[in-house]
Amino acid sequence: MAFVKKTVLSSIVCLVLNGCNTSPRGEIPFFETSLVENQSLMKPVRSISNFDDSLSCMDKLLLKNNVPSTYITSKLIPDASGKVFVSVKDMIVTSLSKMSRSSHAFEFVDFETDPLKQDTVQNITTLLLNSGDMHIPKPKLYVSGAITSMDQNVMTKGTGLGIASDDFELGMTSDLIATNFSLELHLGDFDTRTILPGIESANELAIAGKGDALDGGGRISKAGTQFSLSAAYSQGVGPATRALVDLGMIEVIGKWAEVPYWQCLSLDQTHPEFQREMHDWYREMSSSQQIEFFANALHSGGYLSTRETEGLSQDLKQAILTFQKDEGIVITGIPNFETYEKIMRHYVTIDNNGRFKSIGWDDSEKRNKDNDNIWPDTKTNETNPLMINVELQPERKEYSVNENIAFSVQVNREAWLYCYYKNSNGVLTKIYPSVFQSAPKVDASRLHTIPPNNNADLFALTMSKPGQESVLCAATAQKLAEEKIPDLFKTDFTSVNAAFDNISLQNTLKGLSTGEITFGTVNWTVK
């Protein structure tokens, strides 16, 4: 017995000493694994709210109404409740940016006065301002407001049930908790530091919380066992605050610009249950069903040449990537819920009872052919046609001599873009792509303004004499065969009439197309 004790004690001492003297180099695989395990479990997604599409809608409204570019800034938006730890000001900047992608309606003046929050950029700015080498434009407007209240546990609801006997006991509880908080926003005139009357937004949102628990215990002979199961659901204040900010900014900007902003708030996708319902549908599909869905839907949307695909093929990856780029979401080229939810916006509507209704794969449902948001039936070989929309800025039928005009172009999916201007003398010139706007391939995530309204010094379209003028734009799924008539493409702002004879420009471009092509035209009179 003494020998056994000595052996065990010696072994313990050896193990301790050996552990102290062992080099970590022998455990390199373990440490390498930590670099992998330290990575995020989930891929990042765009931070969006229910009003993301509404902000894009506002961008189009501001552009269509020719709202001039305005310098704007924001006060710090305090949290009066002291319970919502989010940066509302940065959310306001993001909302303004989304409403200005194509319209360039707002330019945010970023200047920090709090010395505790100043960084390298602000320090350099201060130096340049003091030396006269930098000039910050004075804002015309500023955003003011606050998170005015956070009422926790406004409503609670709890239920419980328990049973017991000599050999077992079982209990179950369920709790519901509602927390309300509100955000108020205003617009102020920077020159007078007065809040503009009637330009305000006050909205409130309820955050839901739910908890379920199941407890039990039992006894078999003299042995006992116990178990406890629980599940909790709690909505965060971050997404809720973003939704309130987006809604509030749409309201105050829409009232200030006097545009029908309510049209942008009536979209089905603003329904708070939209993403949750889509996620339930997405989870019900297997991996093979998801691949089949993406192939069918993207074929119907015009992104994929055929719906037949063996797994996640390279063509399907490219189609997903292009669609993601058009929709402004994280570009991965792989199927995921974020992409699925964007696709489903073309296949889901809300019926008269306020319930979600899937359309596009059920022959019994009648489709609204006049709704551009609805793609063709996924069961047919019909595909979503390439479309182009060309509008004048400002949108009028008559213009005066020496007046400048611009026009906006938008396609419904990625396409090659060619635009030609015809003056009152019948002279045709290529104005897009050009040395000033050189990207021939455009996506559907934004409006393209020609000339670019954020840099009017590049070039201008000035009406020189009375007469009839027009712009013709062509969008093509594949690049035109430019080498066949190089004089039609190689020069900018010079006549291309001699490049083709006795054939219209539209028919000439059709003849150079190897795939789908569509045209958009606007005409006006110069007096």
PDB file of N, CA and C in Angstrom, residues 305-371:
ATOM      1  N   SER A 305     -29.717  32.650 -67.930  1.00  0.00           N
ATOM      2  CA  SER A 305     -30.192  32.275 -69.263  1.00  0.00           C
ATOM      3  C   SER A 305     -31.071  31.038 -69.243  1.00  0.00           C
ATOM      4  N   THR A 306     -30.875  30.149 -68.292  1.00  0.00           N
ATOM      5  CA  THR A 306     -31.669  28.929 -68.196  1.00  0.00           C
ATOM      6  C   THR A 306     -31.944  28.612 -66.740  1.00  0.00           C
ATOM      7  N   ARG A 307     -33.092  27.976 -66.508  1.00  0.00           N
ATOM      8  CA  ARG A 307     -33.426  27.595 -65.143  1.00  0.00           C
ATOM      9  C   ARG A 307     -32.825  26.250 -64.771  1.00  0.00           C
ATOM     10  N   GLU A 308     -32.260  25.526 -65.746  1.00  0.00           N
ATOM     11  CA  GLU A 308     -31.657  24.231 -65.483  1.00  0.00           C
ATOM     12  C   GLU A 308     -30.246  24.424 -64.942  1.00  0.00           C
ATOM     13  N   THR A 309     -29.977  23.958 -63.745  1.00  0.00           N
ATOM     14  CA  THR A 309     -28.650  24.096 -63.149  1.00  0.00           C
ATOM     15  C   THR A 309     -28.368  22.910 -62.244  1.00  0.00           C
ATOM     16  N   GLU A 310     -27.159  22.456 -62.264  1.00  0.00           N
ATOM     17  CA  GLU A 310     -26.732  21.350 -61.407  1.00  0.00           C
ATOM     18  C   GLU A 310     -26.060  21.931 -60.165  1.00  0.00           C
ATOM     19  N   GLY A 311     -26.827  22.040 -59.120  1.00  0.00           N
ATOM     20  CA  GLY A 311     -26.286  22.603 -57.893  1.00  0.00           C
ATOM     21  C   GLY A 311     -25.959  24.079 -58.068  1.00  0.00           C
ATOM     22  N   LEU A 312     -25.047  24.547 -57.255  1.00  0.00           N
ATOM     23  CA  LEU A 312     -24.642  25.949 -57.297  1.00  0.00           C
ATOM     24  C   LEU A 312     -23.587  26.129 -58.391  1.00  0.00           C
ATOM     25  N   SER A 313     -24.031  26.204 -59.620  1.00  0.00           N
ATOM     26  CA  SER A 313     -23.127  26.316 -60.765  1.00  0.00           C
ATOM     27  C   SER A 313     -22.502  27.706 -60.820  1.00  0.00           C
ATOM     28  N   GLN A 314     -21.496  27.837 -61.677  1.00  0.00           N
ATOM     29  CA  GLN A 314     -20.819  29.119 -61.814  1.00  0.00           C
ATOM     30  C   GLN A 314     -21.759  30.165 -62.404  1.00  0.00           C
ATOM     31  N   ASP A 315     -22.620  29.738 -63.345  1.00  0.00           N
ATOM     32  CA  ASP A 315     -23.591  30.676 -63.926  1.00  0.00           C
ATOM     33  C   ASP A 315     -24.580  31.165 -62.873  1.00  0.00           C
ATOM     34  N   LEU A 316     -25.013  30.262 -61.999  1.00  0.00           N
ATOM     35  CA  LEU A 316     -25.949  30.660 -60.946  1.00  0.00           C
ATOM     36  C   LEU A 316     -25.266  31.598 -59.958  1.00  0.00           C
ATOM     37  N   LYS A 317     -24.007  31.315 -59.618  1.00  0.00           N
ATOM     38  CA  LYS A 317     -23.258  32.215 -58.723  1.00  0.00           C
ATOM     39  C   LYS A 317     -23.169  33.609 -59.320  1.00  0.00           C
ATOM     40  N   GLN A 318     -22.868  33.690 -60.629  1.00  0.00           N
ATOM     41  CA  GLN A 318     -22.744  34.990 -61.278  1.00  0.00           C
ATOM     42  C   GLN A 318     -24.079  35.720 -61.304  1.00  0.00           C
ATOM     43  N   ALA A 319     -25.154  34.971 -61.533  1.00  0.00           N
ATOM     44  CA  ALA A 319     -26.485  35.586 -61.534  1.00  0.00           C
ATOM     45  C   ALA A 319     -26.832  36.136 -60.150  1.00  0.00           C
ATOM     46  N   ILE A 320     -26.521  35.364 -59.108  1.00  0.00           N
ATOM     47  CA  ILE A 320     -26.778  35.827 -57.738  1.00  0.00           C
ATOM     48  C   ILE A 320     -25.944  37.060 -57.435  1.00  0.00           C
ATOM     49  N   LEU A 321     -24.687  37.034 -57.843  1.00  0.00           N
ATOM     50  CA  LEU A 321     -23.786  38.170 -57.595  1.00  0.00           C
ATOM     51  C   LEU A 321     -24.311  39.437 -58.268  1.00  0.00           C
ATOM     52  N   THR A 322     -24.745  39.302 -59.538  1.00  0.00           N
ATOM     53  CA  THR A 322     -25.259  40.467 -60.260  1.00  0.00           C
ATOM     54  C   THR A 322     -26.526  41.002 -59.611  1.00  0.00           C
ATOM     55  N   PHE A 323     -27.413  40.107 -59.215  1.00  0.00           N
ATOM     56  CA  PHE A 323     -28.642  40.534 -58.543  1.00  0.00           C
ATOM     57  C   PHE A 323     -28.327  41.234 -57.225  1.00  0.00           C
ATOM     58  N   GLN A 324     -27.378  40.695 -56.453  1.00  0.00           N
ATOM     59  CA  GLN A 324     -27.000  41.321 -55.195  1.00  0.00           C
ATOM     60  C   GLN A 324     -26.449  42.728 -55.433  1.00  0.00           C
ATOM     61  N   LYS A 325     -25.662  42.877 -56.494  1.00  0.00           N
ATOM     62  CA  LYS A 325     -25.116  44.205 -56.797  1.00  0.00           C
ATOM     63  C   LYS A 325     -26.221  45.169 -57.186  1.00  0.00           C
ATOM     64  N   ASP A 326     -27.180  44.707 -57.978  1.00  0.00           N
ATOM     65  CA  ASP A 326     -28.293  45.558 -58.379  1.00  0.00           C
ATOM     66  C   ASP A 326     -29.141  45.990 -57.183  1.00  0.00           C
ATOM     67  N   GLU A 327     -29.260  45.112 -56.204  1.00  0.00           N
ATOM     68  CA  GLU A 327     -30.122  45.396 -55.058  1.00  0.00           C
ATOM     69  C   GLU A 327     -29.391  46.101 -53.923  1.00  0.00           C
ATOM     70  N   GLY A 328     -28.065  46.279 -54.049  1.00  0.00           N
ATOM     71  CA  GLY A 328     -27.316  46.997 -53.029  1.00  0.00           C
ATOM     72  C   GLY A 328     -27.129  46.241 -51.737  1.00  0.00           C
ATOM     73  N   ILE A 329     -27.082  44.896 -51.803  1.00  0.00           N
ATOM     74  CA  ILE A 329     -26.844  44.100 -50.602  1.00  0.00           C
ATOM     75  C   ILE A 329     -25.423  43.540 -50.660  1.00  0.00           C
ATOM     76  N   VAL A 330     -24.993  42.877 -49.586  1.00  0.00           N
ATOM     77  CA  VAL A 330     -23.633  42.355 -49.521  1.00  0.00           C
ATOM     78  C   VAL A 330     -23.417  41.357 -50.661  1.00  0.00           C
ATOM     79  N   ILE A 331     -22.371  41.566 -51.456  1.00  0.00           N
ATOM     80  CA  ILE A 331     -22.110  40.753 -52.645  1.00  0.00           C
ATOM     81  C   ILE A 331     -21.289  39.534 -52.247  1.00  0.00           C
ATOM     82  N   THR A 332     -21.911  38.364 -52.313  1.00  0.00           N
ATOM     83  CA  THR A 332     -21.229  37.120 -51.972  1.00  0.00           C
ATOM     84  C   THR A 332     -21.286  36.100 -53.105  1.00  0.00           C
ATOM     85  N   GLY A 333     -22.303  36.188 -53.962  1.00  0.00           N
ATOM     86  CA  GLY A 333     -22.451  35.211 -55.028  1.00  0.00           C
ATOM     87  C   GLY A 333     -23.008  33.882 -54.563  1.00  0.00           C
ATOM     88  N   ILE A 334     -23.441  33.789 -53.330  1.00  0.00           N
ATOM     89  CA  ILE A 334     -23.996  32.544 -52.807  1.00  0.00           C
ATOM     90  C   ILE A 334     -25.414  32.818 -52.309  1.00  0.00           C
ATOM     91  N   PRO A 335     -26.287  31.810 -52.372  1.00  0.00           N
ATOM     92  CA  PRO A 335     -27.661  32.005 -51.904  1.00  0.00           C
ATOM     93  C   PRO A 335     -27.714  32.159 -50.389  1.00  0.00           C
ATOM     94  N   ASN A 336     -28.438  33.147 -49.932  1.00  0.00           N
ATOM     95  CA  ASN A 336     -28.641  33.352 -48.494  1.00  0.00           C
ATOM     96  C   ASN A 336     -29.993  34.029 -48.290  1.00  0.00           C
ATOM     97  N   PHE A 337     -30.374  34.191 -47.024  1.00  0.00           N
ATOM     98  CA  PHE A 337     -31.698  34.740 -46.747  1.00  0.00           C
ATOM     99  C   PHE A 337     -31.822  36.180 -47.217  1.00  0.00           C
ATOM    100  N   GLU A 338     -30.761  36.970 -47.083  1.00  0.00           N
ATOM    101  CA  GLU A 338     -30.819  38.371 -47.489  1.00  0.00           C
ATOM    102  C   GLU A 338     -31.176  38.484 -48.966  1.00  0.00           C
ATOM    103  N   THR A 339     -30.560  37.636 -49.800  1.00  0.00           N
ATOM    104  CA  THR A 339     -30.865  37.640 -51.229  1.00  0.00           C
ATOM    105  C   THR A 339     -32.265  37.106 -51.484  1.00  0.00           C
ATOM    106  N   TYR A 340     -32.646  36.052 -50.771  1.00  0.00           N
ATOM    107  CA  TYR A 340     -33.979  35.475 -50.908  1.00  0.00           C
ATOM    108  C   TYR A 340     -35.061  36.512 -50.603  1.00  0.00           C
ATOM    109  N   GLU A 341     -34.849  37.274 -49.533  1.00  0.00           N
ATOM    110  CA  GLU A 341     -35.848  38.264 -49.135  1.00  0.00           C
ATOM    111  C   GLU A 341     -35.997  39.348 -50.197  1.00  0.00           C
ATOM    112  N   LYS A 342     -34.899  39.742 -50.834  1.00  0.00           N
ATOM    113  CA  LYS A 342     -34.974  40.735 -51.907  1.00  0.00           C
ATOM    114  C   LYS A 342     -35.712  40.182 -53.121  1.00  0.00           C
ATOM    115  N   ILE A 343     -35.454  38.917 -53.462  1.00  0.00           N
ATOM    116  CA  ILE A 343     -36.157  38.297 -54.586  1.00  0.00           C
ATOM    117  C   ILE A 343     -37.656  38.212 -54.299  1.00  0.00           C
ATOM    118  N   MET A 344     -37.996  37.860 -53.069  1.00  0.00           N
ATOM    119  CA  MET A 344     -39.398  37.660 -52.715  1.00  0.00           C
ATOM    120  C   MET A 344     -40.214  38.944 -52.790  1.00  0.00           C
ATOM    121  N   ARG A 345     -39.547  40.083 -52.812  1.00  0.00           N
ATOM    122  CA  ARG A 345     -40.276  41.336 -52.959  1.00  0.00           C
ATOM    123  C   ARG A 345     -40.956  41.420 -54.326  1.00  0.00           C
ATOM    124  N   HIS A 346     -40.490  40.588 -55.265  1.00  0.00           N
ATOM    125  CA  HIS A 346     -41.135  40.535 -56.579  1.00  0.00           C
ATOM    126  C   HIS A 346     -42.239  39.484 -56.634  1.00  0.00           C
ATOM    127  N   TYR A 347     -42.415  38.718 -55.565  1.00  0.00           N
ATOM    128  CA  TYR A 347     -43.367  37.618 -55.579  1.00  0.00           C
ATOM    129  C   TYR A 347     -44.315  37.624 -54.393  1.00  0.00           C
ATOM    130  N   VAL A 348     -44.353  38.696 -53.637  1.00  0.00           N
ATOM    131  CA  VAL A 348     -45.208  38.752 -52.451  1.00  0.00           C
ATOM    132  C   VAL A 348     -45.986  40.059 -52.466  1.00  0.00           C
ATOM    133  N   THR A 349     -47.239  39.959 -52.160  1.00  0.00           N
ATOM    134  CA  THR A 349     -48.065  41.146 -52.017  1.00  0.00           C
ATOM    135  C   THR A 349     -48.940  40.970 -50.780  1.00  0.00           C
ATOM    136  N   ILE A 350     -49.641  42.012 -50.408  1.00  0.00           N
ATOM    137  CA  ILE A 350     -50.540  41.960 -49.254  1.00  0.00           C
ATOM    138  C   ILE A 350     -51.965  42.056 -49.765  1.00  0.00           C
ATOM    139  N   ASP A 351     -52.803  41.103 -49.363  1.00  0.00           N
ATOM    140  CA  ASP A 351     -54.179  41.086 -49.857  1.00  0.00           C
ATOM    141  C   ASP A 351     -55.031  42.113 -49.121  1.00  0.00           C
ATOM    142  N   ASN A 352     -56.308  42.124 -49.451  1.00  0.00           N
ATOM    143  CA  ASN A 352     -57.219  43.116 -48.875  1.00  0.00           C
ATOM    144  C   ASN A 352     -57.431  42.938 -47.382  1.00  0.00           C
ATOM    145  N   ASN A 353     -57.088  41.754 -46.860  1.00  0.00           N
ATOM    146  CA  ASN A 353     -57.235  41.495 -45.427  1.00  0.00           C
ATOM    147  C   ASN A 353     -55.956  41.748 -44.656  1.00  0.00           C
ATOM    148  N   GLY A 354     -54.921  42.255 -45.356  1.00  0.00           N
ATOM    149  CA  GLY A 354     -53.662  42.557 -44.688  1.00  0.00           C
ATOM    150  C   GLY A 354     -52.758  41.360 -44.503  1.00  0.00           C
ATOM    151  N   ARG A 355     -53.071  40.243 -45.174  1.00  0.00           N
ATOM    152  CA  ARG A 355     -52.246  39.046 -45.056  1.00  0.00           C
ATOM    153  C   ARG A 355     -51.300  38.939 -46.240  1.00  0.00           C
ATOM    154  N   PHE A 356     -50.140  38.306 -46.016  1.00  0.00           N
ATOM    155  CA  PHE A 356     -49.177  38.118 -47.088  1.00  0.00           C
ATOM    156  C   PHE A 356     -49.662  37.035 -48.046  1.00  0.00           C
ATOM    157  N   LYS A 357     -49.448  37.275 -49.317  1.00  0.00           N
ATOM    158  CA  LYS A 357     -49.876  36.341 -50.337  1.00  0.00           C
ATOM    159  C   LYS A 357     -48.748  36.157 -51.341  1.00  0.00           C
ATOM    160  N   SER A 358     -48.321  34.904 -51.514  1.00  0.00           N
ATOM    161  CA  SER A 358     -47.259  34.606 -52.481  1.00  0.00           C
ATOM    162  C   SER A 358     -47.874  34.429 -53.852  1.00  0.00           C
ATOM    163  N   ILE A 359     -47.278  35.043 -54.858  1.00  0.00           N
ATOM    164  CA  ILE A 359     -47.760  34.934 -56.223  1.00  0.00           C
ATOM    165  C   ILE A 359     -46.580  34.631 -57.126  1.00  0.00           C
ATOM    166  N   GLY A 360     -46.854  34.119 -58.291  1.00  0.00           N
ATOM    167  CA  GLY A 360     -45.770  33.852 -59.233  1.00  0.00           C
ATOM    168  C   GLY A 360     -45.522  32.387 -59.458  1.00  0.00           C
ATOM    169  N   TRP A 361     -46.007  31.534 -58.563  1.00  0.00           N
ATOM    170  CA  TRP A 361     -45.841  30.095 -58.780  1.00  0.00           C
ATOM    171  C   TRP A 361     -47.163  29.336 -58.592  1.00  0.00           C
ATOM    172  N   ASP A 362     -48.201  30.055 -58.322  1.00  0.00           N
ATOM    173  CA  ASP A 362     -49.514  29.430 -58.160  1.00  0.00           C
ATOM    174  C   ASP A 362     -50.397  29.897 -59.324  1.00  0.00           C
ATOM    175  N   ASP A 363     -50.756  28.975 -60.209  1.00  0.00           N
ATOM    176  CA  ASP A 363     -51.519  29.338 -61.400  1.00  0.00           C
ATOM    177  C   ASP A 363     -52.901  29.890 -61.056  1.00  0.00           C
ATOM    178  N   SER A 364     -53.388  29.592 -59.855  1.00  0.00           N
ATOM    179  CA  SER A 364     -54.720  30.061 -59.485  1.00  0.00           C
ATOM    180  C   SER A 364     -54.735  31.548 -59.159  1.00  0.00           C
ATOM    181  N   GLU A 365     -53.553  32.107 -58.887  1.00  0.00           N
ATOM    182  CA  GLU A 365     -53.480  33.527 -58.547  1.00  0.00           C
ATOM    183  C   GLU A 365     -53.329  34.364 -59.812  1.00  0.00           C
ATOM    184  N   LYS A 366     -54.147  35.391 -59.926  1.00  0.00           N
ATOM    185  CA  LYS A 366     -54.027  36.288 -61.066  1.00  0.00           C
ATOM    186  C   LYS A 366     -52.951  37.323 -60.783  1.00  0.00           C
ATOM    187  N   ARG A 367     -52.080  37.493 -61.767  1.00  0.00           N
ATOM    188  CA  ARG A 367     -50.973  38.423 -61.586  1.00  0.00           C
ATOM    189  C   ARG A 367     -51.324  39.767 -62.199  1.00  0.00           C
ATOM    190  N   ASN A 368     -50.874  40.816 -61.562  1.00  0.00           N
ATOM    191  CA  ASN A 368     -51.081  42.159 -62.087  1.00  0.00           C
ATOM    192  C   ASN A 368     -49.960  42.474 -63.066  1.00  0.00           C
ATOM    193  N   LYS A 369     -50.252  42.390 -64.342  1.00  0.00           N
ATOM    194  CA  LYS A 369     -49.219  42.592 -65.361  1.00  0.00           C
ATOM    195  C   LYS A 369     -48.732  44.037 -65.424  1.00  0.00           C
ATOM    196  N   ASP A 370     -49.518  44.959 -64.866  1.00  0.00           N
ATOM    197  CA  ASP A 370     -49.118  46.367 -64.900  1.00  0.00           C
ATOM    198  C   ASP A 370     -48.161  46.733 -63.777  1.00  0.00           C
ATOM    199  N   ASN A 371     -47.935  45.803 -62.869  1.00  0.00           N
ATOM    200  CA  ASN A 371     -47.053  46.069 -61.734  1.00  0.00           C
ATOM    201  C   ASN A 371     -45.626  45.687 -62.109  1.00  0.00           C
TER     202      ASN A 371
END
